Coordinates of C-alpha atoms in Angstrom, one line a residue:
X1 CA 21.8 -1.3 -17.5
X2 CA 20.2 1.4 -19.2
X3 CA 21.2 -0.2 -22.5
X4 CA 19.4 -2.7 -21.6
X5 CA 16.2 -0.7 -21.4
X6 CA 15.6 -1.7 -17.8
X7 CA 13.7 1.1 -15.2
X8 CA 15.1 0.0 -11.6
X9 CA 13.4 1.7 -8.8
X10 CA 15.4 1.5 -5.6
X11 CA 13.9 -0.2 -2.7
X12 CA 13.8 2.2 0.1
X13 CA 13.7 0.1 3.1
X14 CA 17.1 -2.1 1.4
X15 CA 19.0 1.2 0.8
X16 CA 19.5 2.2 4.0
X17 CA 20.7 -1.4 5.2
X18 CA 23.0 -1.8 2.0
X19 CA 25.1 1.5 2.2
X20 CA 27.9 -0.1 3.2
X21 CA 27.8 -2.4 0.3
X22 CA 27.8 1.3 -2.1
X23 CA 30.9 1.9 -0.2
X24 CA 33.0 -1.4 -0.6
X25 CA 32.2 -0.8 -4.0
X26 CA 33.0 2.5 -5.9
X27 CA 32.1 3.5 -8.6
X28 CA 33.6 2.5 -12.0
X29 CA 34.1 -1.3 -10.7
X30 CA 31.6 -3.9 -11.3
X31 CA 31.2 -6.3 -8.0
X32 CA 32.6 -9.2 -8.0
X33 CA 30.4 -11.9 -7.4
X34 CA 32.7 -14.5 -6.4
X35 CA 33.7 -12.3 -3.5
X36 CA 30.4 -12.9 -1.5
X37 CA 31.3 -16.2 1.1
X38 CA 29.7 -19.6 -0.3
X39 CA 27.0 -20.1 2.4
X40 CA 27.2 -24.5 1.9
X41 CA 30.7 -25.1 1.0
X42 CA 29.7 -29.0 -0.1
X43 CA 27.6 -27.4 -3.0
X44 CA 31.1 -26.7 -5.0
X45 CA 31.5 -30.4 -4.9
X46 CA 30.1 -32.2 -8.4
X47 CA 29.0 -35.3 -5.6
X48 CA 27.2 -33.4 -3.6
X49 CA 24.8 -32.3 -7.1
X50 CA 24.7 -36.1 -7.7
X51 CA 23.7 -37.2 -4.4
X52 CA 20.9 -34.8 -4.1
X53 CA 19.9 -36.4 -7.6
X54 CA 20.0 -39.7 -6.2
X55 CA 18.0 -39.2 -3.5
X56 CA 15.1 -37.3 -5.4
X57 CA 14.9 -40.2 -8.0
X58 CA 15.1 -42.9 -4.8
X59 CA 11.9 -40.6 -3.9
X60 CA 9.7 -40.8 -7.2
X61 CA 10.7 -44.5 -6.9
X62 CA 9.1 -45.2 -3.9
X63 CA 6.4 -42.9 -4.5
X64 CA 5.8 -44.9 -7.8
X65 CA 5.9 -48.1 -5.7
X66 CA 3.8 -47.4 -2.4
X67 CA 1.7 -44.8 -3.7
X68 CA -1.4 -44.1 -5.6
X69 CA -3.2 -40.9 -6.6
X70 CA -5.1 -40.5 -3.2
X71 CA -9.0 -40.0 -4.4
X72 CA -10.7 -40.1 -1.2
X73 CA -13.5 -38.5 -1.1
X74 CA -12.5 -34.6 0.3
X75 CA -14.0 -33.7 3.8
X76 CA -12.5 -30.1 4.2
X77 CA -11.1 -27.9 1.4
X78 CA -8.4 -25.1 1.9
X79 CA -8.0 -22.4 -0.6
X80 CA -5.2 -20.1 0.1
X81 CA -4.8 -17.5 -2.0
X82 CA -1.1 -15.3 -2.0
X83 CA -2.9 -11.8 -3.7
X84 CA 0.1 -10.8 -6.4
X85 CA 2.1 -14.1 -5.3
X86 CA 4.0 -14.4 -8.4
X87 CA 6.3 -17.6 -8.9
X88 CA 9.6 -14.6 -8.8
X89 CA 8.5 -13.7 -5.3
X90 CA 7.7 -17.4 -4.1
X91 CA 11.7 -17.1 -5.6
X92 CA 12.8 -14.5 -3.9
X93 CA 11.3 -15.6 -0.8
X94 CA 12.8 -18.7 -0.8
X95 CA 16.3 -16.9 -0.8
X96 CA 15.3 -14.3 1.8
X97 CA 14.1 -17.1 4.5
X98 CA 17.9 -19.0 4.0
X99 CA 19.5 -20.3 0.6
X100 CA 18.0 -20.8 -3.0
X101 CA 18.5 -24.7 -2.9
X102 CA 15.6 -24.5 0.1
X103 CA 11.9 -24.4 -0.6
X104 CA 9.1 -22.4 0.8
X105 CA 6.8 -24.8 2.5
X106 CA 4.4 -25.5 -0.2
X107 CA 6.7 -26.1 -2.4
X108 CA 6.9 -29.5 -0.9
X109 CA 3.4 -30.3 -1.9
X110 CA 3.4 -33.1 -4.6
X111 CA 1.7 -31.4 -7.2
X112 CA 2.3 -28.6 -8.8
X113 CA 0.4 -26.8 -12.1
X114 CA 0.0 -22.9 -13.5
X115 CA -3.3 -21.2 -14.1
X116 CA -4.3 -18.6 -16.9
X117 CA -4.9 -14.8 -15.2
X118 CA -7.3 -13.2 -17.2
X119 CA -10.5 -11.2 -17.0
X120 CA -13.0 -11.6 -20.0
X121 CA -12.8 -7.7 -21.0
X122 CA -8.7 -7.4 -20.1
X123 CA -5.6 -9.8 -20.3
X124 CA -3.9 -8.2 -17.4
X125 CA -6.4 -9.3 -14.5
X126 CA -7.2 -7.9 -11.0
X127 CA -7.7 -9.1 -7.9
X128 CA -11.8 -8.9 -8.7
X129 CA -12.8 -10.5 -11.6
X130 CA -10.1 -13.4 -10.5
X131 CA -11.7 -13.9 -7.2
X132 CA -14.9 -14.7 -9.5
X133 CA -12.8 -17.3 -11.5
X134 CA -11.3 -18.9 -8.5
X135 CA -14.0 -19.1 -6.3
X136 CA -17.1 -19.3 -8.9
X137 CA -15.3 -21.0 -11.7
X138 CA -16.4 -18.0 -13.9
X139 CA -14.4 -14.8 -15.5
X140 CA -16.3 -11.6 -15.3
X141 CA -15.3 -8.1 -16.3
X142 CA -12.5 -6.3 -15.1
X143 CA -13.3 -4.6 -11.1
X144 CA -16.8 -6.8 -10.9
X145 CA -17.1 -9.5 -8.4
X146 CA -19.7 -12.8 -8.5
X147 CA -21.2 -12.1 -11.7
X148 CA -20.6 -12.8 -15.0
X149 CA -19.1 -10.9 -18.4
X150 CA -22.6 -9.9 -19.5
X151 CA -22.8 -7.2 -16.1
X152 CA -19.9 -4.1 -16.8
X153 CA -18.4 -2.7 -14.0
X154 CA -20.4 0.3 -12.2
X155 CA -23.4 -1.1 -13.3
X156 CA -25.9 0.0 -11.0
X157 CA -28.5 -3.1 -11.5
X158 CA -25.6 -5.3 -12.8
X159 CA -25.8 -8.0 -10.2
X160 CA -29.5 -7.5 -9.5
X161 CA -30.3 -10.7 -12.3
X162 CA -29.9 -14.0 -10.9
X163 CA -29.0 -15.2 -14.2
X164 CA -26.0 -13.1 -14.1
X165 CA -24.9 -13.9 -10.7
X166 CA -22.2 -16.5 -9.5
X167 CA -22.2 -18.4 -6.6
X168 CA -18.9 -19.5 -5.0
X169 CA -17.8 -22.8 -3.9
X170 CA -18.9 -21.4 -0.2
X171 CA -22.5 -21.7 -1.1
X172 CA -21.8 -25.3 -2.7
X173 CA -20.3 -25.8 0.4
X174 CA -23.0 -24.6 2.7
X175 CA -26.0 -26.5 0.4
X176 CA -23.7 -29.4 0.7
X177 CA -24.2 -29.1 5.0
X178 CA -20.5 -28.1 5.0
X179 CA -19.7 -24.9 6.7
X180 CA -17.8 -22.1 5.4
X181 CA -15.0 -19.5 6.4
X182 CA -12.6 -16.6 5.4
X183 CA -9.7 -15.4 7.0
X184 CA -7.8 -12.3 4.9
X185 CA -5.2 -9.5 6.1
X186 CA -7.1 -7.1 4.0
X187 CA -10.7 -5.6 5.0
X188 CA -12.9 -8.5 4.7
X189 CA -15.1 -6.3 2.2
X190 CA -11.8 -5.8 0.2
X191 CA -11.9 -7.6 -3.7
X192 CA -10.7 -11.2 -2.6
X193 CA -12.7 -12.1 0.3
X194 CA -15.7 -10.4 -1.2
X195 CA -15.4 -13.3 -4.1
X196 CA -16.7 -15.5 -1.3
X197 CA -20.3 -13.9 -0.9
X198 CA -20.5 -10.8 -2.8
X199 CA -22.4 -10.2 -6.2
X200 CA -21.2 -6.5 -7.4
X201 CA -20.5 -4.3 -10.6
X202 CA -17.6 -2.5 -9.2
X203 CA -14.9 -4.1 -6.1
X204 CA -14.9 -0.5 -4.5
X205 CA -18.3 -0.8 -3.3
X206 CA -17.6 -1.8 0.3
X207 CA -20.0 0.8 1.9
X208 CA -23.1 2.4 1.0
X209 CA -20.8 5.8 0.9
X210 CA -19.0 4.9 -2.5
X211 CA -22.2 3.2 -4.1
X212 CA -24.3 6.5 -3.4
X213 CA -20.9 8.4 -5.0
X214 CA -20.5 6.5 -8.2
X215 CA -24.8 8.2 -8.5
X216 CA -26.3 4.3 -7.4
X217 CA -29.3 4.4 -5.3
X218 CA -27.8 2.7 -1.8
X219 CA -31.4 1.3 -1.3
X220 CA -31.1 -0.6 -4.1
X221 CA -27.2 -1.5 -4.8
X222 CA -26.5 -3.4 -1.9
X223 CA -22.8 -2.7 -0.8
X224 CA -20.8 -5.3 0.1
X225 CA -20.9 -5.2 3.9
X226 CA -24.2 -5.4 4.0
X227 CA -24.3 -8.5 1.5
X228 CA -21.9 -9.9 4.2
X229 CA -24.2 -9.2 6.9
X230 CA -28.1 -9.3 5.5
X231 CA -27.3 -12.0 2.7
X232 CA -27.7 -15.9 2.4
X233 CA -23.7 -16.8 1.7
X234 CA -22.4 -14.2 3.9
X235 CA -24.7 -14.6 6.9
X236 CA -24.0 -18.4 7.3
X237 CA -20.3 -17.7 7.3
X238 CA -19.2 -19.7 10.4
X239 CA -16.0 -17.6 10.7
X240 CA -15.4 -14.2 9.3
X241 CA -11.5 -12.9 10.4
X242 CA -9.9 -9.9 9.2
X243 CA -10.0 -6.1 8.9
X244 CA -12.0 -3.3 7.7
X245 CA -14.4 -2.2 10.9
X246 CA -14.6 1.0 9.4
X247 CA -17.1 -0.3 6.8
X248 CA -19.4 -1.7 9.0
X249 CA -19.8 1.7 11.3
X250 CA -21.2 5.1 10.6
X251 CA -19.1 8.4 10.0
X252 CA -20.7 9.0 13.6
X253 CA -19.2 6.0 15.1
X254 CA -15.8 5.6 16.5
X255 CA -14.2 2.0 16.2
X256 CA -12.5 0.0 19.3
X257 CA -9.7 2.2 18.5
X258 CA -11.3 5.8 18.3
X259 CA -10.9 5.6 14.5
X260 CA -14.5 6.8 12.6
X261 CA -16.7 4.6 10.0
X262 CA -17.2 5.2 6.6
X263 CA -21.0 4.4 6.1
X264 CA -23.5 7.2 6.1
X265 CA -26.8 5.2 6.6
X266 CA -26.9 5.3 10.3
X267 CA -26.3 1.3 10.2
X268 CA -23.8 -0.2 12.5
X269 CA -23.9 -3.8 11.1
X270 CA -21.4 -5.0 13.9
X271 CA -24.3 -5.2 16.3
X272 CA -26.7 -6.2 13.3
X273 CA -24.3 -9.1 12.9
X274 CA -24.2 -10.2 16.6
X275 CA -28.4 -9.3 17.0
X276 CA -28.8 -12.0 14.1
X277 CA -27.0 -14.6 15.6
X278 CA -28.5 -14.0 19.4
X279 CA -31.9 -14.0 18.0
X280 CA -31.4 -17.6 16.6
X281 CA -29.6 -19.0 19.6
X282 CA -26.6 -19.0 18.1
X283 CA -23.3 -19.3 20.2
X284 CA -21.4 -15.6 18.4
X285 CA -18.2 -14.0 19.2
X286 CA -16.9 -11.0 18.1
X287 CA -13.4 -9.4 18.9
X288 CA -11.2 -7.1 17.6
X289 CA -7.8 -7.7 19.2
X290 CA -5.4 -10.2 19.3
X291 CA -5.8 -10.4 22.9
X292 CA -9.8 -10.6 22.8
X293 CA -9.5 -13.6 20.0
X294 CA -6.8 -15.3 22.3
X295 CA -10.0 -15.5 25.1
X296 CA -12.4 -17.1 23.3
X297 CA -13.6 -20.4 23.5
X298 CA -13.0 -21.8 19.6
X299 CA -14.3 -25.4 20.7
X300 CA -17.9 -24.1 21.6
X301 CA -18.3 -21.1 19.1
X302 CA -20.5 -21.4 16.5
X303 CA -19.7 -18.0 14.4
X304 CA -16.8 -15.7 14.8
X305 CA -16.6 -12.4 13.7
X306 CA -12.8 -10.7 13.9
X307 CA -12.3 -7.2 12.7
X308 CA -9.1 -6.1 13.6
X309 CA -8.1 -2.8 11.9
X310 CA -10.2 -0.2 11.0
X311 CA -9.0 -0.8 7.4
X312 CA -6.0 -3.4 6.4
X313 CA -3.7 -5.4 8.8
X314 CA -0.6 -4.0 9.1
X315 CA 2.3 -6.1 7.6
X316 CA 3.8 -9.1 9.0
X317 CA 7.4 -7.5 8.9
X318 CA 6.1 -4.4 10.4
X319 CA 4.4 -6.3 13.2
X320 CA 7.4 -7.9 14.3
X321 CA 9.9 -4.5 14.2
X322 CA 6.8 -2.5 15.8
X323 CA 6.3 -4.9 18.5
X324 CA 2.3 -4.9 17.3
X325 CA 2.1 -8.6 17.2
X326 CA 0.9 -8.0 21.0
X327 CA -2.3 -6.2 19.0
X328 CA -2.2 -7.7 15.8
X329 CA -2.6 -11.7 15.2
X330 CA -0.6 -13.1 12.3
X331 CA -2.3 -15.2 9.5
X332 CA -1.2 -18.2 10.8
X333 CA -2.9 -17.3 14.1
X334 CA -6.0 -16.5 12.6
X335 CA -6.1 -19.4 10.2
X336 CA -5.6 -21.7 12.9
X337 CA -8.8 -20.5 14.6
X338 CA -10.9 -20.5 11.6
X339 CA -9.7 -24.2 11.8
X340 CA -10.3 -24.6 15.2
X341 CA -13.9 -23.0 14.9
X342 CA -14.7 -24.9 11.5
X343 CA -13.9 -29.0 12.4
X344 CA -16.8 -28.9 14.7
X345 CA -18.9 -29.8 11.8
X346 CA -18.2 -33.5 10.7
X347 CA -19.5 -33.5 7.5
X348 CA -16.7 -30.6 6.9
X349 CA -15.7 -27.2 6.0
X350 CA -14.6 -25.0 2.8
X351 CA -12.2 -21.8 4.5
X352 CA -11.0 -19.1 2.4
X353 CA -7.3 -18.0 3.4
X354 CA -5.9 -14.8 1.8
X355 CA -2.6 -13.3 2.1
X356 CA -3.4 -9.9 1.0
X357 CA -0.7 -7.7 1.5
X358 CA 1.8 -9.3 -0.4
X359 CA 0.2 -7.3 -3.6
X360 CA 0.1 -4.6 -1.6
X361 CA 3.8 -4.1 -0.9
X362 CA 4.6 -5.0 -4.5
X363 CA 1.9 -1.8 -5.4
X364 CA 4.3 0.3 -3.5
X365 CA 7.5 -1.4 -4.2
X366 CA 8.0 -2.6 -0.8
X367 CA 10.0 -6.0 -2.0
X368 CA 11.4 -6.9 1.7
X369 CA 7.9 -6.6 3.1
X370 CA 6.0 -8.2 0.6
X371 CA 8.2 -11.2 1.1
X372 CA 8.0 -11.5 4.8
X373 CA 4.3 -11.9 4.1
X374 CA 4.6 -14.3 1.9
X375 CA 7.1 -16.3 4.2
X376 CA 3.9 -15.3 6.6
X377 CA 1.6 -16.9 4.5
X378 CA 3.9 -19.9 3.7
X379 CA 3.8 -20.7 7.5
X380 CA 0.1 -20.2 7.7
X381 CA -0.8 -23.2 5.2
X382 CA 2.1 -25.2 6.9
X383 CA -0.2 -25.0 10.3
X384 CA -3.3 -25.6 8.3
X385 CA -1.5 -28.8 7.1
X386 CA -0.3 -29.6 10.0
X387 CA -3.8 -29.4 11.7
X388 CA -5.5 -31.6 9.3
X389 CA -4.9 -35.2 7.1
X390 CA -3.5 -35.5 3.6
X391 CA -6.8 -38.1 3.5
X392 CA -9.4 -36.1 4.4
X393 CA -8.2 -32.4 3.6
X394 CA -7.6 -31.0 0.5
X395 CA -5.3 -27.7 0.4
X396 CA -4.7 -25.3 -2.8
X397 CA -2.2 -22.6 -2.5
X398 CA -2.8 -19.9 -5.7
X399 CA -2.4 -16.6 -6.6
X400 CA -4.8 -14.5 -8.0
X401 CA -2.5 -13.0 -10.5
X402 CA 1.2 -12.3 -10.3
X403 CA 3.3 -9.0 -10.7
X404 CA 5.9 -6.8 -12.1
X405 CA 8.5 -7.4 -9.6
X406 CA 11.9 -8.9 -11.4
X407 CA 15.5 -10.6 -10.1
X408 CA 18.2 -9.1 -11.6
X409 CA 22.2 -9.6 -10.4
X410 CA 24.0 -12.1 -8.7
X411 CA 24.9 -11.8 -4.9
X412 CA 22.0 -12.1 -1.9
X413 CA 18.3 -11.6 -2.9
X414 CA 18.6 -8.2 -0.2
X415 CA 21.7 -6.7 -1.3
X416 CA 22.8 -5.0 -4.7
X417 CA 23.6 -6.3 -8.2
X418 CA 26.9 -5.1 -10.3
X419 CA 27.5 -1.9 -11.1
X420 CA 25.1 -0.2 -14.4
X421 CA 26.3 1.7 -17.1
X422 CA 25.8 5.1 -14.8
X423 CA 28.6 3.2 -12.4
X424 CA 25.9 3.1 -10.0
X425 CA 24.3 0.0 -7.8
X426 CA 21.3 -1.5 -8.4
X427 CA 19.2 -3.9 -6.1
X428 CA 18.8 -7.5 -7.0
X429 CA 14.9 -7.1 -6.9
X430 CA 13.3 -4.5 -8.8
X431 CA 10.0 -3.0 -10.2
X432 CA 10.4 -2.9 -13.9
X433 CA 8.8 -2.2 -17.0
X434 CA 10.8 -4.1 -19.3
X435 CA 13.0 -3.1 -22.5
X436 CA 9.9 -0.9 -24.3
X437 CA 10.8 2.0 -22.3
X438 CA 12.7 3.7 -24.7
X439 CA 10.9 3.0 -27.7
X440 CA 7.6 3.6 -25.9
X441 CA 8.9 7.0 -25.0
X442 CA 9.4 10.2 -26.2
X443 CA 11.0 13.3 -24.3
X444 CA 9.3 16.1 -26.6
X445 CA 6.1 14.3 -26.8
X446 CA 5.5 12.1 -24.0
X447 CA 4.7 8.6 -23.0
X448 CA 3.2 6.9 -26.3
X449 CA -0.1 4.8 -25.9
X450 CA 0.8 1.4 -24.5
X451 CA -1.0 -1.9 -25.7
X452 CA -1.7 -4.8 -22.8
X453 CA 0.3 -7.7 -22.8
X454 CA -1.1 -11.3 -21.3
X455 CA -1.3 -11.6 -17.8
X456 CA 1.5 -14.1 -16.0
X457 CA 0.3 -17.6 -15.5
X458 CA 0.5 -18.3 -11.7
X459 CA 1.3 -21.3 -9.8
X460 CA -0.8 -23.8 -8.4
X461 CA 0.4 -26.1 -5.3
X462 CA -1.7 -29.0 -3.8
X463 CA -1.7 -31.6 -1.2
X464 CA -4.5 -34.1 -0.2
X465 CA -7.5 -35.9 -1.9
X466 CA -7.5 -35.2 -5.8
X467 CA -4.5 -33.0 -5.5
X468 CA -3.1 -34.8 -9.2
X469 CA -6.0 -32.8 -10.5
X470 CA -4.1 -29.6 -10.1
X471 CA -1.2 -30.3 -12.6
X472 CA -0.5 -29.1 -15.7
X473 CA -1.9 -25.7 -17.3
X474 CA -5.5 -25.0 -17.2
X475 CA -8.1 -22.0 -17.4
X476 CA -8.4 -19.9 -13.3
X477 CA -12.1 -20.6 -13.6
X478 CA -11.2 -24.5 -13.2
X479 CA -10.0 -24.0 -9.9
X480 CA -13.5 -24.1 -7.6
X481 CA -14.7 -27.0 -10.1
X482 CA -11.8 -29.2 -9.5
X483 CA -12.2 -28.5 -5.7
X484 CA -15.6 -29.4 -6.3
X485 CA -15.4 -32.4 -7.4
X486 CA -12.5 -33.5 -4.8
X487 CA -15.4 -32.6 -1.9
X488 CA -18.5 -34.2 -4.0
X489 CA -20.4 -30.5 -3.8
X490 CA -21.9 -27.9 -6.2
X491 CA -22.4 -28.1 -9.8
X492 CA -19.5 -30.4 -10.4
X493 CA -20.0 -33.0 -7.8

C-alpha cells in the first residue's frame, strides 16, 4: 500500500492473536478474501436482500400510519457522550460484537443526524472547547472549558467575567427544579465532565498544582475540583461517578488504594464534599469501590459521590481479561445508579454519561480496546433506555469529535487485510495519516509544515420526546438548545 501513500501502524494487542493468519499466508500472495467462511449463508441469496427490504419499508409504513413525532413535553434528558466515537468505530464495532448487517444498539434509535466539530480558534476540535458547545450551546477556544471565544486558553482571569462564562444545560436544569448528574470513565475533573460545571482557560487545570505551574495565583484561579466542590453547578450535582481521587487529595494523602494526591494546598475536598452535605442534612454517600457502591441504598440517597481510581477507569476489555470487574464497576453499572439516585425527583433529571476511554485507546492506537468500550457504552444507554419511557425521556448519544482511526481490507474487522506492496500484512483497522505523507515529507529536510483540515462531522442518535429535532446536519453548539427545548428549561424553553 505504500503507493497508495497510506502509514499503517500495527495494532499490538491483534498481532499476537493473528500470527497464524501471517503464516497461512506468505509472502508474495495476496489473501484471498473469498476464502474466509460466509458467516449467514442466506445472505448469498438475492431474496433474502429483498425480503429484508420488504420488511424495512413494511416498517416506515406503519410508522407513517400509527405514529407521530412524539412532542411530549421531556421529563428527564440523557446525554451520552462516546469521547472520539467516530461513525468508523461505531463501524467497526458493529463487526467486532457479531456481523456488519447487525447494529449497535443505538443505532436502532429512530433518528439519526451529524453535528459540525469545531472550536472557534481551530477546525480540528478537542474534547474541551466541544464539551462547551454540547453542553452550553457555545464554541470557545481550543483547551478552554465554559466560557466563550473572547477568554484564550491559560488565561489566568479568563473565566473570572460573568459575561464570558457559559452555563451548561445542568444549571438550566437545576433552575428549572430538575436535578442533575454525571457519570464518566475518565477523572471526573477530566475535559468532558468538567463541561458540566466548570468555567476554565485551560482543561489541564484539575488541581491547584498545575494552575500554580502554568504562573496562576491558586487563590485566585479556581481549579476545577474545587469548582466541583465549592461552586453553585457543581455542589448541587445529585450524583457525581467516576475517577480521579487523586485530585481531590493532597501530595500528603494516600487514596483508598495507597496511591498519593496531586494537590498541594493542604485541602482534602473528599471530606469538604461530605462536611457540605452533613451540614445541610443531606442524605450523602461516598464510595470508591465497586463493592462499596453495590451497598448503598440508591432509593434514599440524596447525593452520591463515586471516585473510583486514583486517576482514569481502567478499560472495559481490560476489566474483563484482568478479572477487575470485582473492583471496577462498568458504565452500565454506574449509569444505572445515577438513574436509580436521579428519578427520585418527579419533576426530573438532566445526567451526563461519558464514555471516555474510547478516545483514549484510539490516542494510543489500541483499536480492539477502544471498541470494547464502545460496545461498553452501547450497552450502557441500552439500560438507560431500558430503565426509562420513550414519552417521558429523552436520550442523545454523540460524540465529541471523531478520529483518525480508518478500515482498510476485506476479511474480519480483527484480522489482517491483503498483502502490501512490501508482501507484508496489514490489519484491517489502522491509524493513518492519509495520502500527503509523501508529499508532506522530506528525508533530507524533514517533515514540511502541515495546514489543518476540518474536523469530521459526528453522529447524532436520539430516542424519546423531540428526538425528530436531531436530524439532519446542524452546528455542535445546537445540541443543549435542542435538549432544551424538548425539557421546557434554560434559555431556549
Amino acid at each position: 500500500m505504500a503507493k497508495r501513500f497510506i502509514i499503517l501502524l500495527f495494532i499490538a494487542a491483534w498481532l499476537s492473536g493473528s500470527a497464524s493468519g501471517q503464516r497461512d499466508h506468505p509472502r508474495g500472495r495476496s489473501f484471498d478474501a473469498e476464502s474466509h467462511p460466509v458467516k449467514h449463508p442466506e445472505e448469498q441469496q438475492t431474496q433474502y436482500w429483498v425480503d429484508k427490504a420488504q420488511e424495512k419499508l413494511l416498517s416506515k409504513l406503519a410508522e407513517a400510519e400509527t405514529q407521530t413525532a412524539n412532542t411530549n413535553k421531556a421529563k428527564n434528558v440523557i446525554l451520552f457522550l462516546g469521547d472520539g466515537m467516530s461513525v468508523h468505530t461505531v463501524t467497526a464495532t458493529r463487526n467486532l460484537l457479531g456481523d456488519s448487517a447487525e447494529q449497535v444498539y443505538f443505532e436502532g434509535f429512530p433518528y439519526t443526524g451529524l453535528s459540525k466539530t469545531y472550536c472557534v480558534n481551530r477546525q480540528v476540535a478537542d474534547s474541551a472547547c466541544t464539551a462547551t458547545a454540547y453542553l452550553g450551546g457555545v464554541k470557545g477556544n481550543y483547551g478552554t472549558i465554559g466560557v466563550n471565544g473572547q477568554v484564550p486558553r491559560y488565561s489566568c482571569d479568563g473565566d473570572a467575567k460573568e459575561e464570558n462564562q457559559v452555563l451548561s444545560i445542568a444549571q438550566w436544569a437545576q433552575a428549572a427544579g430538575k436535578d442533575a448528574g454525571l457519570v464518566t470513565t475518565a477523572r471526573v475533573t477530566h475535559a468532558s465532565p468538567a463541561g458540566v460545571y466548570a468555567h476554565t482557560a485551560d482543561r489541564n487545570w484539575e488541581n491547584d498544582w498545575e494552575v500554580a505551574n502554568r504562573g496562576c495565583d491558586p487563590a485566585q484561579t479556581i481549579d476545577i475540583a474545587r469548582q466541583l466542590v465549592e461552586q453553585p453547578v457543581g455542589q448541587r450535582l445529585k450524583v457525581i461517578l467516576g475517577g480521579g481521587r487523586q485530585n481531590f487529595i493532597n501530595t500528603t494523602v494516600n487514596d483508598e488504594e495507597g496511591l498519593p494526591g496531586l494537590r498541594t494546598d493542604g485541602r482534602h475536598l473528599i471530606r469538604q464534599w461530605l462536611d457540605q452535605k452533613r451540614a445541610a442534612n443531606e442524605s450523602a454517600n461516598y464510595v470508591w469501590s465497586r463493592k462499596g457502591l453495590g451497598l448503598v441504598d440508591l432509593e434514599h440517597t440524596d447525593y452520591l459521590l463515586g471516585l473510583f481510581a486514583n486517576s482514569h477507569l481502567p478499560y472495559n476489555g481490560d476489566r474483563d481479561r484482568k478479572r477487575s470487574q470485582l473492583a471496577d464497576p462498568s458504565l452500565s453499572e454506574l449509569t444505572e445508579a445515577a438513574i436509580k439516585v436521579l428519578s427520585r425527583n418527579q419533576e426530573g433529571f438532566f445526567l451526563f454519561v461519558e464514555g471516555a476511554r474510547i478516545d483514549m485507546a484510539h490516542h494510543d492506537t489500541y483499536a480492539r480496546r477502544s471498541l470494547e468500550d464502545t460496545a461498553e457504552f452501547a450497552r450502557a444507554v441500552q439500560k438507560a433506555r431500558e430503565m426509562t419511557a420513550e414519552d417521558d425521556t429523552l436520550i442523545v448519544v454523540t460524540a465529541d469529535h471523531a478520529h483518525v482511526m480508518s478500515i482498510n481490507g476485506y476479511p474480519e474487522i480483527t484480522g489482517l487485510a491483503q498483502l502490501a506492496d512490501d508482501n507484508l500484512p496489514y490489519t484491517i483497522l489502522s491509524y493513518a495519516n492519509g495520502p500527503g505523507y509523501y508529499s508532506g515529507y522530506n528525508r533530507a529536510e524533514g517533515r514540511a509544515l502541515l495546514k489543518e483540515e476540518n474536523g469530521d462531522d459526528v453522529a447524532v442518535y436520539a430516542s424519546g420526546p423531540y428526538a425528530q429535532y436531531f436530524s439532519g446536519n446542524y452546528e455542535q453548539s445546537n445540541i443543549p438548545a435542542l435538549m432544551a427545548r424538548a425539557a421546557g428549561i434554560g434559555p431556549y424553553a
